CSV table of C-alpha atoms and ligand atoms in Angstrom, one decimal:
chain,number,residue,atom,x,y,z
A,1,MET,CA,-25.6,49.9,-25.5
A,2,ASN,CA,-22.1,49.4,-24.2
A,3,ILE,CA,-19.5,50.3,-26.9
A,4,LYS,CA,-16.3,50.1,-25.4
A,5,GLN,CA,-14.3,53.0,-26.6
A,6,PRO,CA,-10.6,52.0,-27.2
A,7,PRO,CA,-8.0,52.6,-24.5
A,8,VAL,CA,-5.7,54.9,-26.7
A,9,GLN,CA,-6.4,57.8,-28.9
A,10,LYS,CA,-4.6,59.1,-32.1
A,11,ASN,CA,-1.6,61.1,-31.4
A,12,GLU,CA,-1.2,59.7,-28.0
A,13,PHE,CA,2.3,58.7,-26.5
A,14,VAL,CA,2.1,55.2,-24.7
A,15,ASP,CA,4.7,53.0,-23.5
A,16,VAL,CA,4.2,49.5,-24.3
A,17,TYR,CA,5.8,46.2,-23.9
A,18,ILE,CA,6.1,44.4,-27.2
A,19,GLU,CA,4.7,40.8,-26.9
A,20,ASP,CA,4.5,39.1,-30.2
A,21,LEU,CA,4.7,39.8,-34.1
A,22,THR,CA,2.3,39.8,-36.7
A,23,HIS,CA,2.5,37.6,-39.7
A,24,ASP,CA,4.1,40.8,-41.7
A,25,GLY,CA,6.5,41.1,-39.0
A,26,ALA,CA,5.3,44.0,-37.0
A,27,GLY,CA,5.3,44.1,-33.5
A,28,VAL,CA,2.2,43.7,-31.1
A,29,ALA,CA,1.7,45.5,-28.0
A,30,LYS,CA,-1.6,45.4,-25.9
A,31,VAL,CA,-3.0,48.4,-24.0
A,32,ASP,CA,-5.7,47.0,-21.7
A,33,GLY,CA,-6.2,44.0,-24.1
A,34,PHE,CA,-6.2,46.6,-27.3
A,35,PRO,CA,-3.8,45.7,-29.7
A,36,LEU,CA,-1.4,48.1,-31.2
A,37,PHE,CA,0.5,47.1,-34.2
A,38,ILE,CA,3.9,48.7,-34.3
A,39,PRO,CA,6.5,48.3,-37.4
A,40,ASN,CA,10.1,47.5,-36.7
A,41,ALA,CA,9.6,46.4,-33.0
A,42,LEU,CA,10.4,43.1,-31.8
A,43,PRO,CA,9.1,40.9,-28.9
A,44,GLY,CA,10.6,41.3,-25.5
A,45,GLU,CA,11.2,45.2,-26.3
A,46,THR,CA,9.8,47.9,-24.3
A,47,ALA,CA,9.2,51.4,-26.2
A,48,LYS,CA,7.6,54.4,-26.3
A,49,VAL,CA,5.2,54.8,-29.4
A,50,LYS,CA,2.8,57.3,-30.8
A,51,VAL,CA,-0.7,56.0,-32.0
A,52,ILE,CA,-1.1,56.9,-35.5
A,53,LYS,CA,-4.4,55.2,-36.4
A,54,VAL,CA,-7.2,53.9,-34.1
A,55,LYS,CA,-9.5,51.2,-35.7
A,56,LYS,CA,-12.3,49.6,-34.2
A,57,GLY,CA,-10.6,46.5,-32.4
A,58,TYR,CA,-6.9,47.3,-33.1
A,59,GLY,CA,-4.5,50.3,-33.7
A,60,PHE,CA,-1.5,51.2,-35.4
A,61,ALA,CA,1.4,53.0,-33.6
A,62,ARG,CA,5.0,54.3,-34.7
A,63,LEU,CA,8.0,53.3,-32.6
A,64,ILE,CA,9.5,56.7,-31.1
A,65,GLU,CA,12.2,55.2,-28.8
A,66,ARG,CA,13.1,51.8,-27.6
A,67,THR,CA,13.6,51.5,-24.0
A,68,GLU,CA,15.0,48.1,-23.7
A,69,GLU,CA,16.1,46.2,-26.8
A,70,SER,CA,15.6,42.6,-27.8
A,71,PRO,CA,18.8,40.5,-27.4
A,72,TYR,CA,17.8,39.4,-30.9
A,73,ARG,CA,17.8,42.6,-32.5
A,74,VAL,CA,20.7,43.5,-35.3
A,75,GLU,CA,20.9,46.1,-37.9
A,76,ALA,CA,19.5,44.6,-41.0
A,77,PRO,CA,22.3,44.0,-43.7
A,78,CYS,CA,20.2,45.0,-46.6
A,79,PRO,CA,20.2,48.7,-47.6
A,80,VAL,CA,16.8,48.7,-49.2
A,81,TYR,CA,15.3,46.4,-46.3
A,82,GLN,CA,12.6,49.0,-45.3
A,83,GLN,CA,11.6,50.1,-48.7
A,84,CYS,CA,11.4,46.8,-50.3
A,85,GLY,CA,9.1,44.6,-47.9
A,86,GLY,CA,10.2,41.4,-49.6
A,87,CYS,CA,12.1,40.6,-46.0
A,88,GLN,CA,10.3,41.1,-42.8
A,89,LEU,CA,12.6,39.9,-40.3
A,90,GLN,CA,16.0,41.3,-41.1
A,91,HIS,CA,16.2,43.3,-38.1
A,92,MET,CA,16.0,40.0,-35.8
A,93,ASN,CA,19.2,37.8,-36.1
A,94,TYR,CA,18.7,34.3,-37.5
A,95,GLU,CA,18.8,32.5,-34.0
A,96,GLY,CA,15.9,34.7,-32.9
A,97,GLN,CA,14.1,34.4,-36.2
A,98,LEU,CA,14.0,30.3,-35.8
A,99,LEU,CA,13.0,30.6,-32.2
A,100,PHE,CA,10.1,32.9,-33.1
A,101,LYS,CA,9.1,30.5,-35.7
A,102,GLN,CA,8.9,27.6,-33.6
A,103,LYS,CA,7.1,29.5,-30.8
A,104,GLN,CA,4.6,30.4,-33.3
A,105,MET,CA,3.9,27.2,-34.8
A,106,LYS,CA,3.5,26.0,-31.1
A,107,GLU,CA,1.0,28.9,-30.4
A,108,VAL,CA,-1.0,28.2,-33.5
A,109,MET,CA,-1.3,24.7,-33.1
A,110,ALA,CA,-2.9,25.3,-29.5
A,111,ARG,CA,-5.2,28.1,-30.4
A,112,ILE,CA,-6.4,26.7,-33.5
A,113,GLY,CA,-5.9,22.9,-33.3
A,114,GLN,CA,-6.4,22.4,-29.7
A,115,LEU,CA,-3.0,20.5,-30.0
A,116,THR,CA,-1.9,21.7,-26.6
A,117,ASP,CA,1.2,19.7,-26.0
A,118,VAL,CA,2.0,18.4,-29.6
A,119,LEU,CA,5.9,18.0,-30.0
A,120,VAL,CA,7.0,20.9,-32.4
A,121,HIS,CA,10.9,20.4,-32.8
A,122,PRO,CA,13.2,23.2,-33.1
A,123,VAL,CA,13.1,24.7,-36.7
A,124,LEU,CA,15.7,23.6,-39.1
A,125,GLY,CA,17.5,26.5,-40.5
A,126,MET,CA,20.2,27.1,-43.0
A,127,GLU,CA,23.7,27.1,-41.9
A,128,ASP,CA,24.1,30.2,-44.3
A,129,PRO,CA,20.7,31.7,-44.7
A,130,TRP,CA,21.6,34.3,-47.4
A,131,ARG,CA,21.4,33.9,-51.1
A,132,TYR,CA,19.3,31.0,-51.2
A,133,ARG,CA,16.5,32.0,-54.0
A,134,ASN,CA,16.9,30.2,-57.2
A,135,LYS,CA,14.7,32.5,-58.9
A,136,ALA,CA,14.6,36.1,-59.8
A,137,GLN,CA,11.7,38.2,-61.3
A,138,VAL,CA,12.8,41.6,-61.7
A,139,PRO,CA,10.5,44.6,-62.9
A,140,VAL,CA,12.2,46.9,-65.0
A,141,ALA,CA,11.3,50.8,-65.7
A,142,GLU,CA,13.1,53.9,-67.3
A,143,ARG,CA,14.5,56.8,-65.5
A,144,GLU,CA,16.2,59.7,-67.1
A,145,GLY,CA,16.8,57.8,-70.2
A,146,GLY,CA,18.1,54.7,-68.6
A,147,LEU,CA,16.7,51.5,-67.2
A,148,VAL,CA,16.3,50.6,-63.7
A,149,ALA,CA,15.5,47.1,-62.7
A,150,GLY,CA,14.3,46.1,-59.1
A,151,PHE,CA,11.5,46.2,-56.9
A,152,TYR,CA,8.4,47.8,-56.1
A,153,GLN,CA,8.4,50.1,-53.5
A,154,GLN,CA,6.0,48.8,-50.7
A,155,ARG,CA,2.5,49.9,-51.3
A,156,SER,CA,3.2,51.4,-54.6
A,157,HIS,CA,3.9,50.6,-58.3
A,158,ASP,CA,7.4,52.5,-58.2
A,159,ILE,CA,10.1,50.6,-59.2
A,160,ILE,CA,13.3,51.1,-57.2
A,161,ASP,CA,16.5,50.2,-58.7
A,162,MET,CA,18.7,47.3,-57.0
A,163,ASN,CA,21.8,45.9,-57.8
A,164,GLU,CA,21.6,43.0,-55.4
A,165,CYS,CA,19.4,41.2,-53.4
A,166,LEU,CA,21.0,39.5,-50.4
A,167,ILE,CA,18.5,36.4,-50.4
A,168,GLN,CA,19.0,35.8,-54.1
A,169,GLN,CA,21.7,33.7,-55.7
A,170,SER,CA,24.3,36.0,-56.8
A,171,GLU,CA,24.5,34.5,-60.3
A,172,ASN,CA,20.7,35.9,-60.5
A,173,ASP,CA,21.7,39.1,-59.6
A,174,LYS,CA,24.5,39.2,-62.0
A,175,VAL,CA,22.3,37.7,-64.8
A,176,VAL,CA,19.7,40.6,-64.3
A,177,GLN,CA,22.4,43.3,-64.3
A,178,LYS,CA,24.0,42.2,-67.5
A,179,VAL,CA,20.7,41.7,-69.3
A,180,LYS,CA,19.6,45.3,-68.2
A,181,GLY,CA,23.1,46.5,-69.3
A,182,ILE,CA,22.5,45.0,-73.0
A,183,LEU,CA,18.9,45.9,-73.1
A,184,GLU,CA,19.9,49.5,-72.2
A,185,LYS,CA,22.8,49.6,-74.7
A,186,HIS,CA,20.6,48.7,-77.4
A,187,GLY,CA,18.1,51.5,-76.4
A,188,VAL,CA,15.1,48.9,-75.6
A,189,ARG,CA,12.4,50.6,-74.0
A,190,ALA,CA,11.0,49.4,-70.6
A,191,TYR,CA,7.2,49.1,-70.2
A,192,ASP,CA,5.3,52.0,-68.8
A,193,GLU,CA,2.5,50.3,-66.8
A,194,ALA,CA,0.8,53.9,-66.5
A,195,LYS,CA,0.5,54.4,-70.3
A,196,HIS,CA,0.6,50.7,-71.1
A,197,ARG,CA,3.5,51.4,-73.7
A,198,GLY,CA,7.0,50.3,-74.1
A,199,ALA,CA,8.4,46.8,-74.4
A,200,VAL,CA,10.3,45.1,-71.5
A,201,ARG,CA,8.3,44.4,-68.4
A,202,HIS,CA,10.6,41.7,-66.4
A,203,ILE,CA,13.6,40.2,-66.4
A,204,MET,CA,13.5,36.8,-64.9
A,205,ALA,CA,16.4,34.5,-64.0
A,206,ARG,CA,16.4,30.8,-63.2
A,207,TYR,CA,19.2,28.9,-61.4
A,208,GLY,CA,19.8,25.3,-61.0
A,209,LEU,CA,21.8,25.2,-57.8
A,210,VAL,CA,23.5,22.0,-58.5
A,211,THR,CA,24.0,22.3,-62.3
A,212,GLY,CA,24.9,25.7,-62.4
A,213,GLU,CA,22.6,26.1,-65.6
A,214,ILE,CA,20.8,29.1,-66.0
A,215,MET,CA,17.7,30.4,-68.1
A,216,VAL,CA,16.9,33.8,-68.8
A,217,VAL,CA,13.3,34.9,-69.6
A,218,ILE,CA,12.4,38.5,-71.0
A,219,VAL,CA,9.0,39.3,-70.5
A,220,THR,CA,7.5,42.0,-73.0
A,221,ARG,CA,4.4,43.9,-73.7
A,222,THR,CA,5.1,43.9,-77.3
A,223,ALA,CA,4.8,40.6,-79.7
A,224,GLU,CA,8.3,41.4,-80.9
A,225,LEU,CA,11.6,41.4,-78.7
A,226,PRO,CA,13.3,44.5,-80.2
A,227,HIS,CA,17.0,43.8,-81.3
A,228,LYS,CA,16.4,40.0,-80.5
A,229,ASN,CA,19.4,38.7,-82.5
A,230,GLN,CA,21.8,41.0,-81.0
A,231,LEU,CA,20.4,40.5,-77.6
A,232,ILE,CA,21.1,36.5,-77.8
A,233,GLU,CA,24.3,37.1,-78.9
A,234,GLU,CA,25.6,39.4,-76.4
A,235,ILE,CA,23.6,37.6,-73.7
A,236,THR,CA,25.2,34.2,-74.5
A,237,GLU,CA,28.7,35.8,-74.5
A,238,ALA,CA,28.4,37.7,-71.3
A,239,ILE,CA,26.6,34.8,-69.4
A,240,PRO,CA,28.5,31.6,-70.6
A,241,ALA,CA,26.3,29.4,-68.2
A,242,VAL,CA,23.2,30.5,-69.8
A,243,LYS,CA,21.3,27.3,-71.4
A,244,SER,CA,18.2,28.8,-72.5
A,245,ILE,CA,17.2,32.2,-73.3
A,246,VAL,CA,13.1,32.5,-73.6
A,247,HIS,CA,10.8,35.5,-74.6
A,248,ASN,CA,7.5,35.8,-72.9
A,249,ILE,CA,4.6,38.1,-74.0
A,250,ASN,CA,2.3,39.7,-71.8
A,251,SER,CA,0.3,42.2,-73.3
A,252,LYS,CA,-2.3,42.8,-70.8
A,253,LYS,CA,-3.0,45.1,-67.9
A,254,THR,CA,-2.0,42.8,-65.1
A,255,ASN,CA,0.4,42.2,-62.1
A,256,VAL,CA,0.6,38.9,-63.3
A,257,ILE,CA,4.5,38.4,-64.6
A,258,LEU,CA,4.2,36.0,-67.4
A,259,GLY,CA,1.8,36.1,-70.2
A,260,ASP,CA,0.4,33.0,-71.9
A,261,GLU,CA,2.8,33.1,-75.0
A,262,THR,CA,6.4,31.8,-74.2
A,263,LYS,CA,9.1,31.0,-77.1
A,264,VAL,CA,12.4,29.8,-76.5
A,265,ILE,CA,14.7,32.0,-78.8
A,266,TRP,CA,17.8,30.4,-78.0
A,267,GLY,CA,19.1,27.1,-76.5
A,268,GLU,CA,17.1,24.5,-74.6
A,269,GLU,CA,13.6,24.4,-73.5
A,270,TYR,CA,14.6,23.5,-69.9
A,271,ILE,CA,17.2,24.0,-67.4
A,272,TYR,CA,18.1,21.1,-64.9
A,273,ASP,CA,18.7,20.8,-61.5
A,274,TYR,CA,18.6,18.0,-58.8
A,275,ILE,CA,17.3,17.5,-55.1
A,276,GLY,CA,19.1,14.7,-53.9
A,277,ASP,CA,19.6,12.3,-56.6
A,278,VAL,CA,16.3,13.2,-58.5
A,279,LYS,CA,16.9,15.5,-61.6
A,280,PHE,CA,14.2,18.1,-62.4
A,281,ALA,CA,13.6,19.7,-66.0
A,282,ILE,CA,12.5,23.2,-65.0
A,283,SER,CA,10.8,25.4,-67.9
A,284,ALA,CA,10.3,29.0,-67.8
A,285,LYS,CA,6.7,28.5,-66.5
A,286,SER,CA,7.3,25.3,-64.0
A,287,PHE,CA,6.5,25.7,-60.4
A,288,TYR,CA,9.9,24.7,-58.7
A,289,GLN,CA,10.7,25.2,-55.0
A,290,VAL,CA,12.7,28.5,-54.6
A,291,ASN,CA,15.1,27.2,-51.9
A,292,PRO,CA,16.4,23.9,-53.1
A,293,GLU,CA,18.6,23.4,-50.5
A,294,GLN,CA,16.0,23.5,-47.7
A,295,THR,CA,13.7,21.6,-50.0
A,296,LYS,CA,16.0,18.6,-49.4
A,297,VAL,CA,15.7,19.0,-45.9
A,298,LEU,CA,11.9,19.2,-45.9
A,299,TYR,CA,11.5,16.1,-48.1
A,300,ASP,CA,14.2,14.2,-46.3
A,301,LYS,CA,11.8,14.7,-43.1
A,302,ALA,CA,8.6,13.8,-45.2
A,303,LEU,CA,10.3,10.6,-46.2
A,304,GLU,CA,11.6,9.5,-43.1
A,305,TYR,CA,7.9,10.3,-41.7
A,306,ALA,CA,6.4,8.3,-44.3
A,307,ASN,CA,8.5,5.3,-42.9
A,308,LEU,CA,8.6,3.4,-46.2
A,309,THR,CA,9.7,-0.3,-46.7
A,310,GLY,CA,9.4,-0.7,-50.2
A,311,GLU,CA,5.8,-2.5,-49.9
A,312,GLU,CA,3.7,0.6,-49.6
A,313,THR,CA,1.3,2.3,-52.0
A,314,VAL,CA,1.5,6.1,-51.2
A,315,ILE,CA,-0.6,8.9,-52.8
A,316,ASP,CA,0.9,12.4,-53.1
A,317,ALA,CA,-1.9,14.8,-53.0
A,318,TYR,CA,-1.0,18.4,-54.4
A,319,CYS,CA,1.9,17.0,-56.0
A,320,GLY,CA,3.2,19.6,-58.1
A,321,ILE,CA,5.8,18.6,-60.7
A,322,GLY,CA,6.3,15.3,-58.7
A,323,THR,CA,8.9,16.3,-56.7
A,324,ILE,CA,7.7,14.7,-53.4
A,325,SER,CA,6.2,11.9,-55.4
A,326,LEU,CA,9.7,11.0,-57.0
A,327,PHE,CA,11.3,11.1,-53.9
A,328,LEU,CA,9.0,9.0,-52.3
A,329,ALA,CA,8.8,6.5,-55.4
A,330,GLN,CA,12.4,5.1,-55.0
A,331,GLN,CA,11.2,3.7,-51.4
A,332,ALA,CA,7.7,2.8,-52.2
A,333,LYS,CA,6.0,0.1,-54.0
A,334,LYS,CA,3.6,2.7,-55.8
A,335,VAL,CA,3.1,6.1,-55.9
A,336,TYR,CA,0.3,8.1,-57.1
A,337,GLY,CA,0.3,11.8,-57.6
A,338,VAL,CA,-2.7,14.4,-58.2
A,339,GLU,CA,-2.5,17.9,-59.0
A,340,ILE,CA,-4.7,20.6,-60.5
A,341,VAL,CA,-2.3,22.5,-62.9
A,342,PRO,CA,-2.1,20.2,-66.1
A,343,GLU,CA,1.2,21.5,-67.1
A,344,ALA,CA,2.6,20.6,-63.7
A,345,ILE,CA,1.5,17.0,-64.3
A,346,GLU,CA,3.3,17.1,-67.8
A,347,ASP,CA,6.3,18.1,-65.7
A,348,ALA,CA,5.8,15.3,-63.4
A,349,LYS,CA,5.5,12.8,-66.1
A,350,ARG,CA,8.7,13.9,-68.0
A,351,ASN,CA,10.6,14.0,-64.6
A,352,ALA,CA,9.5,10.6,-63.8
A,353,VAL,CA,11.0,9.4,-67.2
A,354,LEU,CA,14.0,11.5,-66.9
A,355,ASN,CA,14.8,9.5,-63.5
A,356,HIS,CA,13.8,6.2,-65.0
A,357,ILE,CA,11.1,6.1,-62.4
A,358,GLU,CA,8.4,3.5,-63.4
A,359,ASN,CA,6.2,3.2,-60.4
A,360,ALA,CA,4.8,6.7,-60.2
A,361,GLU,CA,1.4,7.6,-61.8
A,362,PHE,CA,0.1,11.1,-62.2
A,363,ALA,CA,-3.4,12.4,-62.6
A,364,VAL,CA,-4.8,16.1,-63.1
A,365,GLY,CA,-7.5,17.0,-61.2
A,366,GLU,CA,-8.7,18.4,-57.6
A,367,ALA,CA,-7.2,16.2,-55.0
A,368,GLU,CA,-10.6,16.4,-53.2
A,369,VAL,CA,-12.5,14.9,-56.4
A,370,VAL,CA,-9.8,12.5,-57.9
A,371,ILE,CA,-8.8,10.8,-54.4
A,372,PRO,CA,-12.5,10.1,-53.2
A,373,ASN,CA,-13.1,8.5,-57.0
A,374,TRP,CA,-9.9,6.4,-56.5
A,375,TYR,CA,-11.3,5.1,-53.2
A,376,LYS,CA,-14.4,4.0,-54.8
A,377,GLU,CA,-12.6,2.3,-57.7
A,378,GLY,CA,-10.6,0.5,-54.8
A,379,ILE,CA,-7.1,2.5,-54.7
A,380,THR,CA,-6.4,2.9,-51.1
A,381,ALA,CA,-2.9,4.1,-49.7
A,382,ASP,CA,-0.8,3.0,-46.8
A,383,VAL,CA,0.6,6.2,-46.6
A,384,MET,CA,-1.0,9.6,-47.7
A,385,VAL,CA,1.2,12.8,-48.1
A,386,VAL,CA,-0.5,16.0,-48.5
A,387,ASP,CA,1.2,19.3,-49.6
A,388,PRO,CA,-1.5,21.7,-50.2
A,389,PRO,CA,-1.2,25.6,-50.8
A,390,ARG,CA,-2.0,27.9,-47.9
A,391,LYS,CA,-5.6,27.6,-47.8
A,392,GLY,CA,-4.9,23.9,-46.5
A,393,CYS,CA,-6.8,20.7,-47.5
A,394,ASP,CA,-10.5,20.6,-48.8
A,395,GLU,CA,-12.8,19.0,-46.2
A,396,ALA,CA,-13.7,16.4,-48.6
A,397,LEU,CA,-10.1,15.3,-49.0
A,398,LEU,CA,-9.8,15.0,-45.0
A,399,ASN,CA,-13.0,13.0,-44.9
A,400,THR,CA,-11.6,10.6,-47.8
A,401,ILE,CA,-8.4,10.2,-45.5
A,402,ILE,CA,-10.5,9.5,-42.5
A,403,GLU,CA,-12.6,6.8,-44.4
A,404,MET,CA,-9.5,5.2,-46.3
A,405,LYS,CA,-7.5,5.0,-43.1
A,406,PRO,CA,-3.7,5.2,-44.5
A,407,LYS,CA,-1.7,3.9,-41.8
A,408,ARG,CA,0.2,7.2,-41.7
A,409,VAL,CA,-0.3,10.6,-43.0
A,410,VAL,CA,2.3,13.0,-44.1
A,411,TYR,CA,1.3,16.6,-43.9
A,412,VAL,CA,3.5,19.1,-45.6
A,413,SER,CA,2.6,22.8,-44.9
A,414,CYS,CA,3.3,26.4,-45.7
A,415,GLY,CA,0.5,27.9,-43.7
A,416,PRO,CA,0.6,27.0,-40.0
A,417,ALA,CA,-2.9,28.1,-39.6
A,418,THR,CA,-4.7,25.8,-42.0
A,419,LEU,CA,-2.2,23.0,-40.8
A,420,ALA,CA,-3.9,23.3,-37.4
A,421,ARG,CA,-7.3,23.5,-38.4
A,422,ASP,CA,-6.6,20.3,-40.6
A,423,LEU,CA,-4.8,18.4,-38.1
A,424,LYS,CA,-7.9,19.0,-35.3
A,425,VAL,CA,-10.0,17.3,-38.2
A,426,LEU,CA,-7.7,14.4,-38.6
A,427,GLU,CA,-7.2,14.1,-34.7
A,428,GLU,CA,-11.2,13.7,-34.5
A,429,GLY,CA,-11.3,11.4,-37.3
A,430,GLY,CA,-8.9,8.7,-35.7
A,431,TYR,CA,-5.4,10.1,-36.1
A,432,GLN,CA,-2.7,11.2,-33.7
A,433,THR,CA,-0.3,14.0,-34.5
A,434,VAL,CA,3.1,12.5,-33.4
A,435,GLU,CA,5.3,15.1,-34.2
A,436,ILE,CA,5.6,18.6,-36.3
A,437,GLN,CA,9.1,19.6,-37.9
A,438,PRO,CA,9.2,23.2,-39.0
A,439,VAL,CA,11.8,23.9,-41.9
A,440,ASP,CA,12.9,27.4,-42.6
A,441,MET,CA,12.5,27.5,-46.3
A,442,PHE,CA,12.1,31.3,-46.5
A,443,PRO,CA,14.8,33.0,-43.9
A,444,HIS,CA,14.3,36.6,-43.2
A,445,THR,CA,10.5,36.4,-44.0
A,446,THR,CA,7.7,35.5,-41.8
A,447,HIS,CA,6.9,32.3,-43.9
A,448,CYS,CA,7.2,28.9,-42.0
A,449,GLU,CA,7.0,25.6,-43.7
A,450,ALA,CA,6.4,22.5,-41.5
A,451,VAL,CA,6.0,18.6,-41.9
A,452,ALA,CA,3.7,16.9,-39.6
A,453,LYS,CA,3.7,13.2,-38.9
A,454,LEU,CA,0.1,11.5,-38.2
A,455,VAL,CA,-0.5,7.9,-37.3
A,456,LEU,CA,-3.8,6.1,-37.1
A,457,LYS,CA,-4.8,5.2,-33.6
A,458,GLU,CA,-4.9,1.6,-32.6
A,459,GLN,CA,-8.9,0.9,-32.8
B,1,SAH,N1,4.5,19.1,-53.7
B,1,SAH,C1,4.8,20.1,-54.7
B,1,SAH,C2,4.0,21.3,-54.6
B,1,SAH,C3,3.2,21.9,-53.6
B,1,SAH,S1,2.4,23.6,-53.8
B,1,SAH,C4,6.2,20.5,-54.2
B,1,SAH,O1,6.7,20.2,-53.2
B,1,SAH,O2,6.9,21.1,-55.4
B,1,SAH,C5,0.8,23.2,-53.8
B,1,SAH,C6,0.3,22.5,-55.3
B,1,SAH,O3,-1.1,22.3,-55.1
B,1,SAH,C7,0.6,23.5,-56.3
B,1,SAH,O4,1.1,23.0,-57.3
B,1,SAH,C8,-1.1,23.5,-56.8
B,1,SAH,O5,-1.3,23.9,-58.1
B,1,SAH,C9,-1.8,22.7,-56.3
B,1,SAH,N2,-3.1,22.8,-56.0
B,1,SAH,C10,-3.9,23.6,-55.5
B,1,SAH,N3,-5.3,23.5,-55.2
B,1,SAH,C11,-5.3,21.9,-55.5
B,1,SAH,C12,-6.3,21.1,-55.5
B,1,SAH,N4,-7.5,21.2,-55.0
B,1,SAH,N5,-6.2,19.7,-55.9
B,1,SAH,C13,-4.8,19.2,-56.4
B,1,SAH,N6,-4.2,20.2,-56.6
B,1,SAH,C14,-3.8,21.5,-56.1
């Protein structure tokens, strides 16, 4: 047998050149082809590293000394960047992040999709890439008689206190701090995960970027929210923009934040926000894009690629609360949206009414089941829009698209690898990928969203 020994050993010091970044932002260097993962190292840097773990096909190393620095390296602005893990790229400046995301998109298209010369545009980034998140979900714990609210330290369940998060809307930071203070004042106990005791598990804040409306959600293990009436009085007084206070009960031993029971204890069931001209109602449990400013950029691109004249029938697969569908409906003859979560479809229908949109129809179900059925019934699309979760489209859906032959396919993706895989299938089925536009929805993280335009080739 010819078992190749790794070229490095534990505790060995090696000089390396960092050539790439992994999905979680670690640098990658190769020693005789053997990959080493090195946290806090950037592509283009050279460094002395110490090998700390050697596995079968790869290893991990610690950065000892950088011998050459990336021109994109910066000091991470967030003081808890290393402990938190919520961001992975703060040690790279924004220009470097955008270049890196474009390069990764190109490489994934070539490697997985065999699309070696597809046009991948420069990433559309934010002018100010900070404080973009419109939703905060902050775990609460007790320390020395007081409350802490912050984040789970990486790879642990210890909660570290945090007053602000640099990618969070500052309104949400203030809401969390104020609610924490009010809970503390009334001696409300925090949930203790180990003992499964105590009351408050999470404070959640949602913020309508355009409307300025705020929703506060307090998640407890207990059926009752202790001191409920005083809390309501003080929260409404301390946060004038609050429109809705919600109590959610989650009595399970689980990492899932929200439980099944949700009660509006003060104000409205919804807050509202706009993306472009379209108004959306957002409840405690609604899925809503977390970066509304960039969502507009993404949807504008999707709309441009759909190239609608008002005569088209469009199918929007994986439509969520109908965000893209309602955007498209303004310029199409008819839009059919399909989505697996029934509550999201209820939201989509409500949002259509809210915007006086009458040419959008929504169905609950799996896209790969509903759309083939529609096709059998004679419903076809001129333009197909898909926006699947990270695992990409089901093959049955791709096959139906290939049979149905919509003139254009607009593929919105949050997973470059599955996008590449699915584009390959569509290319083999008669489509051509014209261009791909990455959009930075999550600055300082390694996530990359993109929209691809495909056209049916002349036959
Ligand atoms: N287009 C929406 C949501 C995209 S997220 C927006 O921009 O806001 C992907 C959505 O696909 C989620 O809402 C998820 O519930 C849904 N989904 C996941 N698997 C599905 C399937 N097999 N069929 C239909 N919808 C699905």
